[in-house]
Amino acid sequence: MPRGRYSLHDPHDHTLLAEEHFHCAPGPSGWRYVSQLTTPSGDHAGSVDLALDDIGRSIRLELHAASWQIRGAALDGVTWVRTDPTGTHATEGNVRAHAFTGTSPAFLIATTRLLRLTPSAPATRVRLVAFTDPVLAPRTVDQSWALIAREAHTTDNAPLTVDEYQVTALDTGEQHTVHIAGDVVLAAPGIELEHLETPPSTFD
């Protein structure tokens, strides 16, 4: 069960926005990721609870940020309920999309689990519903993902396989790379792995 800490930065000016303390693990029915977010001053800033089934679909998502809340799942595309800080108003949304995304590294792992790309495969288009900070506002985005390299690195334990993905935003053409080992993001725009207590899990 990997357990550790990411730092989340503004991808443009590299300002530290939050730290995400996480643990995650594959299970008999899929994969689950749970985290708590803190501000740079140490105050609680939100949480993430994401569960995937064995083919990478989001069977449960719960996000908290600035007293806003999202509960969602892959249902008729993706469906969610967004609740305001007072708890008195809830709005439901549904989009013919493949999955959810957001600032948490969990969503990058979830997208790779859903796509199951191989190094020789062409880029795959995916439609995602992003929940943007700080009020978890939903926004539909189209991306293209390609697995451009897979390398095995020697470690003190078993070899560590690192996948390098190229992600393209289809509305702007902007591209960036994401490096993932098992169920841990090693590097991505705005994301740095600061501490890892146990090695990444491997998927079958």
mmCIF file of C-alpha atoms in Angstrom:
data_model
loop_
_atom_site.group_PDB
_atom_site.id
_atom_site.type_symbol
_atom_site.label_atom_id
_atom_site.label_comp_id
_atom_site.label_asym_id
_atom_site.label_seq_id
_atom_site.Cartn_x
_atom_site.Cartn_y
_atom_site.Cartn_z
ATOM 1 C CA MET A 1 0.000 0.000 0.000
ATOM 2 C CA PRO A 2 1.866 3.091 -1.187
ATOM 3 C CA ARG A 3 1.695 5.946 1.282
ATOM 4 C CA GLY A 4 3.323 9.338 0.890
ATOM 5 C CA ARG A 5 3.027 13.013 0.121
ATOM 6 C CA TYR A 6 2.706 15.100 -3.018
ATOM 7 C CA SER A 7 3.196 18.838 -3.292
ATOM 8 C CA LEU A 8 0.788 20.633 -5.618
ATOM 9 C CA HIS A 9 2.019 23.766 -7.383
ATOM 10 C CA ASP A 10 0.653 26.344 -9.764
ATOM 11 C CA PRO A 11 1.972 24.922 -13.070
ATOM 12 C CA HIS A 12 2.696 28.419 -14.382
ATOM 13 C CA ASP A 13 4.532 30.238 -11.570
ATOM 14 C CA HIS A 14 5.284 27.183 -9.353
ATOM 15 C CA THR A 15 3.651 28.693 -6.265
ATOM 16 C CA LEU A 16 3.011 25.998 -3.659
ATOM 17 C CA LEU A 17 -0.763 25.542 -3.379
ATOM 18 C CA ALA A 18 -1.174 22.501 -1.130
ATOM 19 C CA GLU A 19 0.254 19.235 0.086
ATOM 20 C CA GLU A 20 -1.606 16.000 -0.489
ATOM 21 C CA HIS A 21 -1.027 13.177 2.015
ATOM 22 C CA PHE A 22 -2.191 9.950 0.385
ATOM 23 C CA HIS A 23 -2.418 6.216 0.538
ATOM 24 C CA CYS A 24 -3.684 3.907 -2.186
ATOM 25 C CA ALA A 25 -3.904 0.222 -2.946
ATOM 26 C CA PRO A 26 -5.273 -2.248 -5.478
ATOM 27 C CA GLY A 27 -7.911 -4.610 -4.150
ATOM 28 C CA PRO A 28 -10.025 -7.535 -5.329
ATOM 29 C CA SER A 29 -12.438 -5.236 -7.162
ATOM 30 C CA GLY A 30 -10.112 -2.500 -8.430
ATOM 31 C CA TRP A 31 -8.124 0.342 -6.846
ATOM 32 C CA ARG A 32 -8.747 2.963 -4.176
ATOM 33 C CA TYR A 33 -7.024 6.253 -3.393
ATOM 34 C CA VAL A 34 -7.616 8.324 -0.253
ATOM 35 C CA SER A 35 -5.933 11.624 0.612
ATOM 36 C CA GLN A 36 -6.097 14.697 2.805
ATOM 37 C CA LEU A 37 -4.977 18.113 1.556
ATOM 38 C CA THR A 38 -3.370 20.839 3.633
ATOM 39 C CA THR A 39 -2.505 24.435 2.795
ATOM 40 C CA PRO A 40 1.152 25.604 2.917
ATOM 41 C CA SER A 41 0.414 26.876 6.441
ATOM 42 C CA GLY A 42 -0.820 23.432 7.502
ATOM 43 C CA ASP A 43 -4.583 24.047 7.575
ATOM 44 C CA HIS A 44 -6.987 21.415 6.271
ATOM 45 C CA ALA A 45 -7.890 22.171 2.644
ATOM 46 C CA GLY A 46 -9.931 19.197 1.456
ATOM 47 C CA SER A 47 -9.924 15.497 0.700
ATOM 48 C CA VAL A 48 -10.127 12.956 -2.105
ATOM 49 C CA ASP A 49 -11.659 9.475 -2.038
ATOM 50 C CA LEU A 50 -11.650 7.688 -5.385
ATOM 51 C CA ALA A 51 -12.465 4.042 -6.055
ATOM 52 C CA LEU A 52 -12.091 2.324 -9.439
ATOM 53 C CA ASP A 53 -13.404 -1.018 -10.594
ATOM 54 C CA ASP A 54 -11.147 -3.614 -12.194
ATOM 55 C CA ILE A 55 -11.395 -2.023 -15.649
ATOM 56 C CA GLY A 56 -10.672 1.502 -14.422
ATOM 57 C CA ARG A 57 -14.155 3.019 -14.181
ATOM 58 C CA SER A 58 -14.911 5.386 -11.291
ATOM 59 C CA ILE A 59 -17.350 3.523 -9.098
ATOM 60 C CA ARG A 60 -17.182 6.157 -6.344
ATOM 61 C CA LEU A 61 -15.749 9.647 -6.099
ATOM 62 C CA GLU A 62 -15.977 11.990 -3.131
ATOM 63 C CA LEU A 63 -14.215 15.346 -3.162
ATOM 64 C CA HIS A 64 -14.164 18.087 -0.533
ATOM 65 C CA ALA A 65 -12.682 21.562 -1.030
ATOM 66 C CA ALA A 66 -13.508 24.932 0.562
ATOM 67 C CA SER A 67 -16.615 23.319 2.103
ATOM 68 C CA TRP A 68 -17.890 22.307 -1.350
ATOM 69 C CA GLN A 69 -18.539 18.623 -1.954
ATOM 70 C CA ILE A 70 -18.745 16.334 -4.973
ATOM 71 C CA ARG A 71 -20.140 12.820 -4.995
ATOM 72 C CA GLY A 72 -19.917 11.037 -8.322
ATOM 73 C CA ALA A 73 -19.644 7.790 -10.248
ATOM 74 C CA ALA A 74 -19.439 6.436 -13.780
ATOM 75 C CA LEU A 75 -23.147 6.153 -14.562
ATOM 76 C CA ASP A 76 -24.603 6.937 -18.013
ATOM 77 C CA GLY A 77 -21.252 8.535 -18.764
ATOM 78 C CA VAL A 78 -20.357 10.266 -15.523
ATOM 79 C CA THR A 79 -22.871 11.575 -12.999
ATOM 80 C CA TRP A 80 -22.276 13.729 -9.934
ATOM 81 C CA VAL A 81 -23.952 15.798 -7.248
ATOM 82 C CA ARG A 82 -22.319 19.073 -6.174
ATOM 83 C CA THR A 83 -23.280 20.488 -2.772
ATOM 84 C CA ASP A 84 -22.637 24.068 -1.681
ATOM 85 C CA PRO A 85 -20.910 25.008 1.608
ATOM 86 C CA THR A 86 -24.215 25.599 3.415
ATOM 87 C CA GLY A 87 -25.451 22.134 2.503
ATOM 88 C CA THR A 88 -28.812 23.541 1.434
ATOM 89 C CA HIS A 89 -28.373 23.397 -2.341
ATOM 90 C CA ALA A 90 -27.319 20.406 -4.400
ATOM 91 C CA THR A 91 -27.073 20.307 -8.175
ATOM 92 C CA GLU A 92 -26.798 17.152 -10.237
ATOM 93 C CA GLY A 93 -24.748 16.890 -13.395
ATOM 94 C CA ASN A 94 -24.326 14.287 -16.101
ATOM 95 C CA VAL A 95 -22.013 14.265 -19.126
ATOM 96 C CA ARG A 96 -21.317 11.623 -21.751
ATOM 97 C CA ALA A 97 -17.699 11.447 -20.660
ATOM 98 C CA HIS A 98 -15.310 8.604 -19.852
ATOM 99 C CA ALA A 99 -14.146 9.632 -16.371
ATOM 100 C CA PHE A 100 -13.423 12.434 -13.909
ATOM 101 C CA THR A 101 -10.286 14.512 -13.485
ATOM 102 C CA GLY A 102 -8.951 17.282 -11.257
ATOM 103 C CA THR A 103 -5.819 18.513 -9.532
ATOM 104 C CA SER A 104 -5.200 15.348 -7.505
ATOM 105 C CA PRO A 105 -2.600 12.883 -8.853
ATOM 106 C CA ALA A 106 -5.246 10.198 -8.299
ATOM 107 C CA PHE A 107 -6.981 11.242 -11.499
ATOM 108 C CA LEU A 108 -3.857 10.718 -13.602
ATOM 109 C CA ILE A 109 -3.565 7.154 -12.301
ATOM 110 C CA ALA A 110 -7.278 6.620 -12.909
ATOM 111 C CA THR A 111 -7.019 7.783 -16.529
ATOM 112 C CA THR A 112 -4.128 5.429 -17.260
ATOM 113 C CA ARG A 113 -6.036 2.539 -15.665
ATOM 114 C CA LEU A 114 -9.010 3.281 -17.884
ATOM 115 C CA LEU A 115 -7.049 3.630 -21.126
ATOM 116 C CA ARG A 116 -4.603 0.709 -20.643
ATOM 117 C CA LEU A 117 -2.215 2.096 -23.242
ATOM 118 C CA THR A 118 0.780 0.251 -24.665
ATOM 119 C CA PRO A 119 3.948 1.864 -26.055
ATOM 120 C CA SER A 120 3.100 0.891 -29.641
ATOM 121 C CA ALA A 121 -0.533 2.035 -29.511
ATOM 122 C CA PRO A 122 -1.674 5.279 -31.174
ATOM 123 C CA ALA A 123 -2.801 8.225 -29.060
ATOM 124 C CA THR A 124 -6.241 7.765 -27.541
ATOM 125 C CA ARG A 125 -8.812 10.502 -27.141
ATOM 126 C CA VAL A 126 -10.654 10.745 -23.844
ATOM 127 C CA ARG A 127 -13.379 13.086 -22.565
ATOM 128 C CA LEU A 128 -13.167 13.976 -18.873
ATOM 129 C CA VAL A 129 -15.149 16.084 -16.418
ATOM 130 C CA ALA A 130 -12.710 18.226 -14.435
ATOM 131 C CA PHE A 131 -13.599 19.691 -11.044
ATOM 132 C CA THR A 132 -11.685 22.940 -10.698
ATOM 133 C CA ASP A 133 -10.463 24.435 -7.435
ATOM 134 C CA PRO A 134 -11.422 26.028 -5.173
ATOM 135 C CA VAL A 135 -15.190 25.488 -5.586
ATOM 136 C CA LEU A 136 -15.154 22.179 -7.504
ATOM 137 C CA ALA A 137 -16.864 23.680 -10.551
ATOM 138 C CA PRO A 138 -17.350 21.056 -13.299
ATOM 139 C CA ARG A 139 -15.815 21.557 -16.742
ATOM 140 C CA THR A 140 -15.701 19.101 -19.643
ATOM 141 C CA VAL A 141 -12.273 18.665 -21.253
ATOM 142 C CA ASP A 142 -11.048 16.597 -24.188
ATOM 143 C CA GLN A 143 -7.552 15.154 -24.072
ATOM 144 C CA SER A 144 -5.352 12.820 -26.075
ATOM 145 C CA TRP A 145 -3.100 10.365 -24.239
ATOM 146 C CA ALA A 146 -0.168 8.383 -25.639
ATOM 147 C CA LEU A 147 2.312 6.107 -23.867
ATOM 148 C CA ILE A 148 5.575 7.190 -25.468
ATOM 149 C CA ALA A 149 8.131 5.303 -23.341
ATOM 150 C CA ARG A 150 8.346 2.496 -20.802
ATOM 151 C CA GLU A 151 11.613 1.968 -18.944
ATOM 152 C CA ALA A 152 12.692 -0.362 -16.141
ATOM 153 C CA HIS A 153 14.883 1.194 -13.458
ATOM 154 C CA THR A 154 16.978 -0.798 -10.990
ATOM 155 C CA THR A 155 16.116 -0.295 -7.316
ATOM 156 C CA ASP A 156 17.180 -1.891 -4.035
ATOM 157 C CA ASN A 157 14.113 -4.114 -4.278
ATOM 158 C CA ALA A 158 12.506 -5.113 -7.577
ATOM 159 C CA PRO A 159 12.945 -3.244 -10.869
ATOM 160 C CA LEU A 160 10.706 -0.185 -11.108
ATOM 161 C CA THR A 161 8.849 0.291 -14.392
ATOM 162 C CA VAL A 162 8.238 3.936 -15.262
ATOM 163 C CA ASP A 163 5.753 4.925 -17.958
ATOM 164 C CA GLU A 164 6.033 8.273 -19.730
ATOM 165 C CA TYR A 165 2.793 9.621 -21.163
ATOM 166 C CA GLN A 166 2.258 12.545 -23.503
ATOM 167 C CA VAL A 167 -1.006 14.350 -22.781
ATOM 168 C CA THR A 168 -2.463 16.834 -25.260
ATOM 169 C CA ALA A 169 -5.280 19.266 -24.503
ATOM 170 C CA LEU A 170 -7.350 19.062 -27.660
ATOM 171 C CA ASP A 171 -8.874 22.539 -27.293
ATOM 172 C CA THR A 172 -5.513 24.345 -27.164
ATOM 173 C CA GLY A 173 -2.975 21.814 -28.473
ATOM 174 C CA GLU A 174 -0.900 22.264 -25.315
ATOM 175 C CA GLN A 175 1.168 19.185 -24.485
ATOM 176 C CA HIS A 176 2.811 17.953 -21.313
ATOM 177 C CA THR A 177 4.356 14.747 -20.008
ATOM 178 C CA VAL A 178 3.384 12.604 -17.041
ATOM 179 C CA HIS A 179 5.666 10.000 -15.441
ATOM 180 C CA ILE A 180 3.951 7.188 -13.548
ATOM 181 C CA ALA A 181 5.261 4.083 -11.775
ATOM 182 C CA GLY A 182 2.515 1.628 -10.864
ATOM 183 C CA ASP A 183 -0.029 3.670 -8.909
ATOM 184 C CA VAL A 184 2.248 6.588 -8.029
ATOM 185 C CA VAL A 185 2.792 9.758 -10.074
ATOM 186 C CA LEU A 186 6.521 10.519 -10.126
ATOM 187 C CA ALA A 187 6.241 13.832 -11.977
ATOM 188 C CA ALA A 188 3.600 15.876 -13.780
ATOM 189 C CA PRO A 189 2.866 19.575 -14.299
ATOM 190 C CA GLY A 190 2.053 21.063 -10.903
ATOM 191 C CA ILE A 191 2.726 17.769 -9.091
ATOM 192 C CA GLU A 192 5.868 16.655 -7.265
ATOM 193 C CA LEU A 193 6.273 13.452 -5.270
ATOM 194 C CA GLU A 194 7.935 14.624 -2.050
ATOM 195 C CA HIS A 195 7.888 11.451 0.042
ATOM 196 C CA LEU A 196 7.025 7.787 -0.482
ATOM 197 C CA GLU A 197 7.101 5.293 2.370
ATOM 198 C CA THR A 198 6.518 2.110 0.381
ATOM 199 C CA PRO A 199 7.070 1.154 -3.286
ATOM 200 C CA PRO A 200 4.280 1.670 -5.832
ATOM 201 C CA SER A 201 1.809 -1.136 -6.325
ATOM 202 C CA THR A 202 1.930 -3.007 -9.603
ATOM 203 C CA PHE A 203 -1.157 -3.789 -11.646
ATOM 204 C CA ASP A 204 -1.742 -7.060 -13.467
#
